[in-house]
PDB file of C-alpha atoms in Angstrom:
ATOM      1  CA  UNK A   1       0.000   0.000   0.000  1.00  0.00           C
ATOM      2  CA  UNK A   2       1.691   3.702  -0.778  1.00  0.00           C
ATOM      3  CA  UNK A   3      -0.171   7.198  -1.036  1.00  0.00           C
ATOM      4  CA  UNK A   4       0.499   8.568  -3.986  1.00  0.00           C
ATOM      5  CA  UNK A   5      -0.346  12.692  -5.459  1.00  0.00           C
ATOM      6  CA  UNK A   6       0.038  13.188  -9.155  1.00  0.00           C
ATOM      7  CA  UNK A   7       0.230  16.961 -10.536  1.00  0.00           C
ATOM      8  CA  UNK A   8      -1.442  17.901  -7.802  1.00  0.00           C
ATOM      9  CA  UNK A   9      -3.074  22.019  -7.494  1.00  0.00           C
ATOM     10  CA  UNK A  10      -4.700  23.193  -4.198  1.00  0.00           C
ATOM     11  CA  UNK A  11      -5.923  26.389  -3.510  1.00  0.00           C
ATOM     12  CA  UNK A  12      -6.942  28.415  -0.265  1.00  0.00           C
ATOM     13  CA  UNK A  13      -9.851  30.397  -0.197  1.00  0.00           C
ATOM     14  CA  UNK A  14     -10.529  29.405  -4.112  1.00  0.00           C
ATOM     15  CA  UNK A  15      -6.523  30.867  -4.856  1.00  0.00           C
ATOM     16  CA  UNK A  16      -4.113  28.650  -5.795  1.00  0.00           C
ATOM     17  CA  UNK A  17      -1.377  28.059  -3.621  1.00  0.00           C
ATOM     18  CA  UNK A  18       0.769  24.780  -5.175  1.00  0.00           C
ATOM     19  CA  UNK A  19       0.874  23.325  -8.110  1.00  0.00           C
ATOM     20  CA  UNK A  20       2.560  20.134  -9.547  1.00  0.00           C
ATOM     21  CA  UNK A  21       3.040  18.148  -6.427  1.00  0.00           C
ATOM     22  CA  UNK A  22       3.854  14.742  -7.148  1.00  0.00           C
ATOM     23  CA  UNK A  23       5.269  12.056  -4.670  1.00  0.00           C
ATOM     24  CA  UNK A  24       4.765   8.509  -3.834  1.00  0.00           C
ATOM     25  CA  UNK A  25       5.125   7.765   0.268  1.00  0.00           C
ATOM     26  CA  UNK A  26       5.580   3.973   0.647  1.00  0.00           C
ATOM     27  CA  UNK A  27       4.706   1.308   3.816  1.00  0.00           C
ATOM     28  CA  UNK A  28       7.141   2.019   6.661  1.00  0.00           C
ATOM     29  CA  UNK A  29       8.012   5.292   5.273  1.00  0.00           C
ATOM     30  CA  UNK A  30       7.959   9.013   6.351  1.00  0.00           C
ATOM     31  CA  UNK A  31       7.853  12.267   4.052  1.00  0.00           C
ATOM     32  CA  UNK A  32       8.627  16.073   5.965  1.00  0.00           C
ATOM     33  CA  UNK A  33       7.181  18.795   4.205  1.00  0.00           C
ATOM     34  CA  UNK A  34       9.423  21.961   4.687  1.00  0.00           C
ATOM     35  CA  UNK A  35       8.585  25.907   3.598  1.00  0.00           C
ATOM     36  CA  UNK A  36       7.870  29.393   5.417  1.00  0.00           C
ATOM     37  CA  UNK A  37       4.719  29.938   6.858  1.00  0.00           C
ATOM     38  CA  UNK A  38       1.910  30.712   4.371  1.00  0.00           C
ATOM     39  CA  UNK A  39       3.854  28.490   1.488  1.00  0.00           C
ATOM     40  CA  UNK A  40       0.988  26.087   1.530  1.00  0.00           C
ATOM     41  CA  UNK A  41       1.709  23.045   3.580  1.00  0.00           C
ATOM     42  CA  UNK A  42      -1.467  22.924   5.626  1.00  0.00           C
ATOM     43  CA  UNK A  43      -3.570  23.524   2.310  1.00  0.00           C
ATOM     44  CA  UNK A  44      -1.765  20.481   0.947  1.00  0.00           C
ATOM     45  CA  UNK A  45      -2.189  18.355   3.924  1.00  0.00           C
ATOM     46  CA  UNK A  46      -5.625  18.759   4.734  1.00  0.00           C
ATOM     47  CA  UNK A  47      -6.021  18.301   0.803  1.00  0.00           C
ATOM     48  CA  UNK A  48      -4.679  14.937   0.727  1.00  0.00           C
ATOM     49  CA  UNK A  49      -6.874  14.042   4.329  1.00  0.00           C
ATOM     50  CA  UNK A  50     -10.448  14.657   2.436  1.00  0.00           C
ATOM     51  CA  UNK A  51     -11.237  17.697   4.135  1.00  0.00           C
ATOM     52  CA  UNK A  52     -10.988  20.050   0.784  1.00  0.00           C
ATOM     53  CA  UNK A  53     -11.166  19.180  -3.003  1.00  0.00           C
ATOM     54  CA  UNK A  54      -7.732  19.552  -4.887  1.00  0.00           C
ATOM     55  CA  UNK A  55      -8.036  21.931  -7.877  1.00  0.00           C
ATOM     56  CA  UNK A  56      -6.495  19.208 -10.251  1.00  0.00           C
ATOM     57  CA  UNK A  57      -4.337  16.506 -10.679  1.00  0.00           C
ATOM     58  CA  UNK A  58      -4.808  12.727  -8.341  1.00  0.00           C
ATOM     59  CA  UNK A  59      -4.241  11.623  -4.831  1.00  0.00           C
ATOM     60  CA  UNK A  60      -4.391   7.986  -4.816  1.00  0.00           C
ATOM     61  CA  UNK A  61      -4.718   5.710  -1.415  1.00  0.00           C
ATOM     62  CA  UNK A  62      -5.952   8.144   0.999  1.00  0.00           C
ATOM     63  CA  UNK A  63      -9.532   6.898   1.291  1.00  0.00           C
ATOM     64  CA  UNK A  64     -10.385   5.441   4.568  1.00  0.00           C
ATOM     65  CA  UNK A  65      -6.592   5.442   5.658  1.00  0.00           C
ATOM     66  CA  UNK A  66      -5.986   8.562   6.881  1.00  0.00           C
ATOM     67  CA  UNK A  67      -5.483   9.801  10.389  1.00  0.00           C
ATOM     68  CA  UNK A  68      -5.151  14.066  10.778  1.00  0.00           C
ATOM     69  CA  UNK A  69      -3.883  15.855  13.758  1.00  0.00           C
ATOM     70  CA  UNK A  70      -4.012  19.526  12.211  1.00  0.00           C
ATOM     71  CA  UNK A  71      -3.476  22.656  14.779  1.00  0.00           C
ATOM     72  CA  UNK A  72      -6.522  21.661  16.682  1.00  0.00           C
ATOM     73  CA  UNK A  73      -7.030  18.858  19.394  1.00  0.00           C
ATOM     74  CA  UNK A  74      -9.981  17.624  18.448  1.00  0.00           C
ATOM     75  CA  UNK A  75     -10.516  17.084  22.769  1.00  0.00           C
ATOM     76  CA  UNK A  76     -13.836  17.497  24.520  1.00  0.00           C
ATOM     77  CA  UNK A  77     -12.947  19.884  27.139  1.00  0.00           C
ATOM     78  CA  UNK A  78     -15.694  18.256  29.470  1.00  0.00           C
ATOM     79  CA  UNK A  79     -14.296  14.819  28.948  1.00  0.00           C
ATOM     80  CA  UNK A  80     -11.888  13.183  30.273  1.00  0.00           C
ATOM     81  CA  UNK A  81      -8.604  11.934  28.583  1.00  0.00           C
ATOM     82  CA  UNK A  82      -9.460   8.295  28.724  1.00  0.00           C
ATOM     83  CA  UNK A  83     -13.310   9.108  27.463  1.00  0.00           C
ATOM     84  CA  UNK A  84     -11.644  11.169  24.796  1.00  0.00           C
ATOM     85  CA  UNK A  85      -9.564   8.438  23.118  1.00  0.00           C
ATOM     86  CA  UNK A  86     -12.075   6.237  24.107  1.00  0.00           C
ATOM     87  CA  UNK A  87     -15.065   8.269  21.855  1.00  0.00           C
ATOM     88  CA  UNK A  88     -12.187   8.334  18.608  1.00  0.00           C
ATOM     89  CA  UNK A  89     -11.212   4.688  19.259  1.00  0.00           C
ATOM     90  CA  UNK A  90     -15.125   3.868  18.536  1.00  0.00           C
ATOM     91  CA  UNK A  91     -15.676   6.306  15.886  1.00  0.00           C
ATOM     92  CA  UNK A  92     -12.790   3.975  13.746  1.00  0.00           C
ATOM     93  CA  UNK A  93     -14.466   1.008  15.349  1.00  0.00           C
ATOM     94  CA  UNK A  94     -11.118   0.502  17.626  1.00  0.00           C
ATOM     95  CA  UNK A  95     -11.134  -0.407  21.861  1.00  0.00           C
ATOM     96  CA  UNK A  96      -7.738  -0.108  23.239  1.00  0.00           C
ATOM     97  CA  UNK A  97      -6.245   2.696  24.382  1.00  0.00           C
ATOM     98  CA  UNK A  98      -4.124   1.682  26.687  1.00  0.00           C
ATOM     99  CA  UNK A  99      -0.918   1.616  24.314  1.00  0.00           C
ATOM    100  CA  UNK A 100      -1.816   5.345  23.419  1.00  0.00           C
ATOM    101  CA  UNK A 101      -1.917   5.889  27.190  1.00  0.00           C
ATOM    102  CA  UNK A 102       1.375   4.824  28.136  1.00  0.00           C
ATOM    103  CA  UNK A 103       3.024   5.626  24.743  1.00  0.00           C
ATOM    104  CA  UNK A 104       2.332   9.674  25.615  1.00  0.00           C
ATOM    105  CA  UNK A 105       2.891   8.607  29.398  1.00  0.00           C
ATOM    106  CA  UNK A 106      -1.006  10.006  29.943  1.00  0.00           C
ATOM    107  CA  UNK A 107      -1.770   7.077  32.379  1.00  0.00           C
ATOM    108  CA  UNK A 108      -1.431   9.569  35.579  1.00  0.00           C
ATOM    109  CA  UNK A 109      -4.123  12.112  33.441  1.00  0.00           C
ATOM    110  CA  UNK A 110      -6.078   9.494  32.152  1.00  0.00           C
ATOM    111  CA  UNK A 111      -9.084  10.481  34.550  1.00  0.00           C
ATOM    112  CA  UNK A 112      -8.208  14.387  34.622  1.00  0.00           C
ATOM    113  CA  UNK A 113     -11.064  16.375  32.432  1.00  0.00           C
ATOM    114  CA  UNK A 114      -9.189  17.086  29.664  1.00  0.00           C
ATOM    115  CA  UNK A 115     -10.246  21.099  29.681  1.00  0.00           C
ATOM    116  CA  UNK A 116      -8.145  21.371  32.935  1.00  0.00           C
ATOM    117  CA  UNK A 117      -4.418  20.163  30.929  1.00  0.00           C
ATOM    118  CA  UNK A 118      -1.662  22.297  30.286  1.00  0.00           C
ATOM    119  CA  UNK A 119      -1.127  23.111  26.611  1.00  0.00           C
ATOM    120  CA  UNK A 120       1.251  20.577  26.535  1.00  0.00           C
ATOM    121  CA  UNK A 121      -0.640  17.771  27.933  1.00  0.00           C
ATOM    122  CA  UNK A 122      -3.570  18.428  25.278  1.00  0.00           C
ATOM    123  CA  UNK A 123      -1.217  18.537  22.857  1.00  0.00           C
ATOM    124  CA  UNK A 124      -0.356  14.514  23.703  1.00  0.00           C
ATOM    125  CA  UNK A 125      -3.499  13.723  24.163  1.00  0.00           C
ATOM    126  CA  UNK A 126      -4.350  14.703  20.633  1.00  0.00           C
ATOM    127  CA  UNK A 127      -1.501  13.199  19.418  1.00  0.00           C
ATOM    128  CA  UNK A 128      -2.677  10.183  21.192  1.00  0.00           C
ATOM    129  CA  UNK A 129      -5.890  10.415  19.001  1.00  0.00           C
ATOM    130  CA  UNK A 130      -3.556   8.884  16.508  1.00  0.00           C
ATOM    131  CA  UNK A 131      -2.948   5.397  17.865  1.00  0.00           C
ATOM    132  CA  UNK A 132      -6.522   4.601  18.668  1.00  0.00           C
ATOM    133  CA  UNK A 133      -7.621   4.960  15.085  1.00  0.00           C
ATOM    134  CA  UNK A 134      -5.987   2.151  13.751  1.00  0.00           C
ATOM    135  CA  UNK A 135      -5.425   4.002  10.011  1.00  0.00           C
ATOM    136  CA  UNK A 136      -2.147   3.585   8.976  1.00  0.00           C
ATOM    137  CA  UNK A 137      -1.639   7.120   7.234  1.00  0.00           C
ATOM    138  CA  UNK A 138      -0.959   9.683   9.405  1.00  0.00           C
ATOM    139  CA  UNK A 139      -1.054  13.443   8.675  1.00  0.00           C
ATOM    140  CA  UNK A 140       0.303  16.044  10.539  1.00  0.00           C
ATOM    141  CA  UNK A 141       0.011  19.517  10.919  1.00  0.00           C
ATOM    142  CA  UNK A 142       3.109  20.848  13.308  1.00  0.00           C
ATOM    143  CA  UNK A 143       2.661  18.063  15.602  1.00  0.00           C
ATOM    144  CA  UNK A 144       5.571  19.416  18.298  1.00  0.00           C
ATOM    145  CA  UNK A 145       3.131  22.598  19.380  1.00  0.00           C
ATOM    146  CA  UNK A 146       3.125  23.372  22.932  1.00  0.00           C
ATOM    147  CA  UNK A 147       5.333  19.762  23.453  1.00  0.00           C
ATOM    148  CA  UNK A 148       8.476  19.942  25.308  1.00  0.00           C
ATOM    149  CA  UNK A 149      11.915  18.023  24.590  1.00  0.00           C
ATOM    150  CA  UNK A 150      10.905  15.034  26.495  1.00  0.00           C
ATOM    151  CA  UNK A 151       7.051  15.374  24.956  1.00  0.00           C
ATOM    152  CA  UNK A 152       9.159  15.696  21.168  1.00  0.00           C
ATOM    153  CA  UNK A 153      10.583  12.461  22.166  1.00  0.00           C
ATOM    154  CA  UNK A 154       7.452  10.521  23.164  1.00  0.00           C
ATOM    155  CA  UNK A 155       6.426  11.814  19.918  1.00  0.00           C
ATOM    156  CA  UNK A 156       8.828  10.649  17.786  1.00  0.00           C
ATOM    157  CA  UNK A 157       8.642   7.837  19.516  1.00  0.00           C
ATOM    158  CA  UNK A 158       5.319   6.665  18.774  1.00  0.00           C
ATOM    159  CA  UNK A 159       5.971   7.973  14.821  1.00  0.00           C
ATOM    160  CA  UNK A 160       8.850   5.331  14.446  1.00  0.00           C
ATOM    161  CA  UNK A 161       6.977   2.919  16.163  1.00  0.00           C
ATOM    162  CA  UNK A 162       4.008   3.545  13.963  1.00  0.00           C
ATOM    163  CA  UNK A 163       6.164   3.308  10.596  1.00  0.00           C
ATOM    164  CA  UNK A 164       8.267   0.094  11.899  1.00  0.00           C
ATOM    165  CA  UNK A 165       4.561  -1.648  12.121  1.00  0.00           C
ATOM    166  CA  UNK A 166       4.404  -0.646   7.784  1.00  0.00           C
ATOM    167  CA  UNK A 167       2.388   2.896   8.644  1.00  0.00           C
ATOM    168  CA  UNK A 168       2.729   6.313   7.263  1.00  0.00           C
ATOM    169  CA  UNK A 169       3.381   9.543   7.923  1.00  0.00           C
ATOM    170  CA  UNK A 170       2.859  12.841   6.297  1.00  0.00           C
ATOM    171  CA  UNK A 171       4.621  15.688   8.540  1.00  0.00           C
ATOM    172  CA  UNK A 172       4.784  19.245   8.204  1.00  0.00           C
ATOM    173  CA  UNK A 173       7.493  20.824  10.815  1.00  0.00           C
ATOM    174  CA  UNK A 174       9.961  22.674  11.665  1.00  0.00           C
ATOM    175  CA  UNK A 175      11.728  20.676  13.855  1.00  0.00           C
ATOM    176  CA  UNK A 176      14.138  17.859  13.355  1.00  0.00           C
ATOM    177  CA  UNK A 177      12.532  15.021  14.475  1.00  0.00           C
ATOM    178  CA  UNK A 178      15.680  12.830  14.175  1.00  0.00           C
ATOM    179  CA  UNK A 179      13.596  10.039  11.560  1.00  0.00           C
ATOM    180  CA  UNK A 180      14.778   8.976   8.555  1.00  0.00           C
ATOM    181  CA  UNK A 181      12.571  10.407   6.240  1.00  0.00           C
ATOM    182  CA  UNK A 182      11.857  12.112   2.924  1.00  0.00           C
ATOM    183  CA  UNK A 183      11.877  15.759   2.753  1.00  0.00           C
ATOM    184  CA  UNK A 184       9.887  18.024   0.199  1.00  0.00           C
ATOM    185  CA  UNK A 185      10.323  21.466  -0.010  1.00  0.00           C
ATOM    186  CA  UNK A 186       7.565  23.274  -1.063  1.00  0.00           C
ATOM    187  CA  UNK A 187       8.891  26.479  -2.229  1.00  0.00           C
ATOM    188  CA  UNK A 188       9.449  25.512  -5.912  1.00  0.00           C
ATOM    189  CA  UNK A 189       5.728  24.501  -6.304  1.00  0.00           C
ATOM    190  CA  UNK A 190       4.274  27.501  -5.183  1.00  0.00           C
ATOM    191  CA  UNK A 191       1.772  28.334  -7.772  1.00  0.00           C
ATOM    192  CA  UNK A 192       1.879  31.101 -10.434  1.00  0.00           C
ATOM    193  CA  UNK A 193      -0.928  34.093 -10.593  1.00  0.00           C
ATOM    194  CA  UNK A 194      -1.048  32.481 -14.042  1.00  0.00           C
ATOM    195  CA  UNK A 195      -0.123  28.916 -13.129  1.00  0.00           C
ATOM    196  CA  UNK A 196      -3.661  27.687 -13.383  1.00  0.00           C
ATOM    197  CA  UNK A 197      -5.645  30.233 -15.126  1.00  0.00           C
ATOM    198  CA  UNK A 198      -9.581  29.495 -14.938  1.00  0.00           C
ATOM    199  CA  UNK A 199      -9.351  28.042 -11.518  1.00  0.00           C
ATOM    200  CA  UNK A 200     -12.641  29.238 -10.149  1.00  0.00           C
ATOM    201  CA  UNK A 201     -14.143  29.109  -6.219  1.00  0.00           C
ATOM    202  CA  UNK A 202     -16.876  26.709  -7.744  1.00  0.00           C
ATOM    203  CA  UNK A 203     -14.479  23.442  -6.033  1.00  0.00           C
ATOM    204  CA  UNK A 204     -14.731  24.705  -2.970  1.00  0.00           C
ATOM    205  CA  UNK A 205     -19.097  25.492  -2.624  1.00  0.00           C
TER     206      UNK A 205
END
């Protein structure tokens, strides 16, 4: 199984923002995605995770595989973190969360409302979301937010893990992680004013 784009445009707010993106990401494999802020990363990502239309071109093998942690949470403040990854782990028709747990060392929180964490602590516990879906692509949206250097470990951690048992993942960050992965630089495939002439807002109603 791989995820593969093909000429791939996506816009934001109906303007296009890359063009041409092409890449194949493999079983067992990670692929960074580097530029400045405003290049088009986040477009692209939540692009390829369903949750816009791409302008043009083909994104092949993301259907019912993905997994997205993009800048928010996606925590019930009134719930705790156990009945968090609990409610996720049953929306992809998973149980255990246990590994998730003790993989972001939340065991201690795991009965704390989740509206009363640090930054920080969210910020695992989100992460965590991850684990209990069971897809084997995951996307993410500057992951290390609000984590520490120990919480950047646990992190990577659970991303090498996740890729040594043949899963995916589709980073955009910053920081050196310390994986071996891929590495595409956006920059070149920003898109022209003219690039894709005729693009209209009509994809995105």
């Amino acid at each position: 199984m791989n995820l593969r784009l093909t000429d791939v445009a996506v816009a934001r707010g109906g303007i296009p923002v890359l063009s041409d993106v092409s890449f194949t990401l493999d079983a067992g494999h990670a692929l960074v995605l580097r530029g400045p802020n405003g290049s088009g990363k986040t477009t692209l990502l939540r692009t390829i995770a369903g949750l816009q239309p791409a302008l043009s071109g083909q994104i092949d093998g993301a259907t019912d595989t993905v997994a997205y942690a993009g800048h928010a949470d996606g925590l019930k403040a009134m719930l705790s973190v156990s009945e968090n990854l609990g409610f996720w782990a049953s929306v992809y028709g998973q149980r255990a969360i246990a590994p998730a747990l003790a993989a972001y060392k939340l065991d201690g929180l795991a009965d704390r409302l989740t509206g009363t964490l640090s930054a920080g602590q969210k910020r695992r516990a989100g992460l965590a979301r991850l684990m209990v879906t069971g897809r084997p692509v995951w996307i993410l949206d500057e992951p290390t937010v609000s984590l520490d250097t120990d919480a950047v470990t646990l992190f990577a951690d659970a991303v090498r893990a996740h890729l040594a048992a043949g899963g995916m993942a589709l980073l955009a960050t910053h920081i050196d992680l310390g994986l071996d992965a891929q590495v595409l630089d956006v920059g070149p495939l920003r898109a022209q004013s003219d690039a894709l002439h005729g693009a209209s807002d009509e994809a995105f109603l």
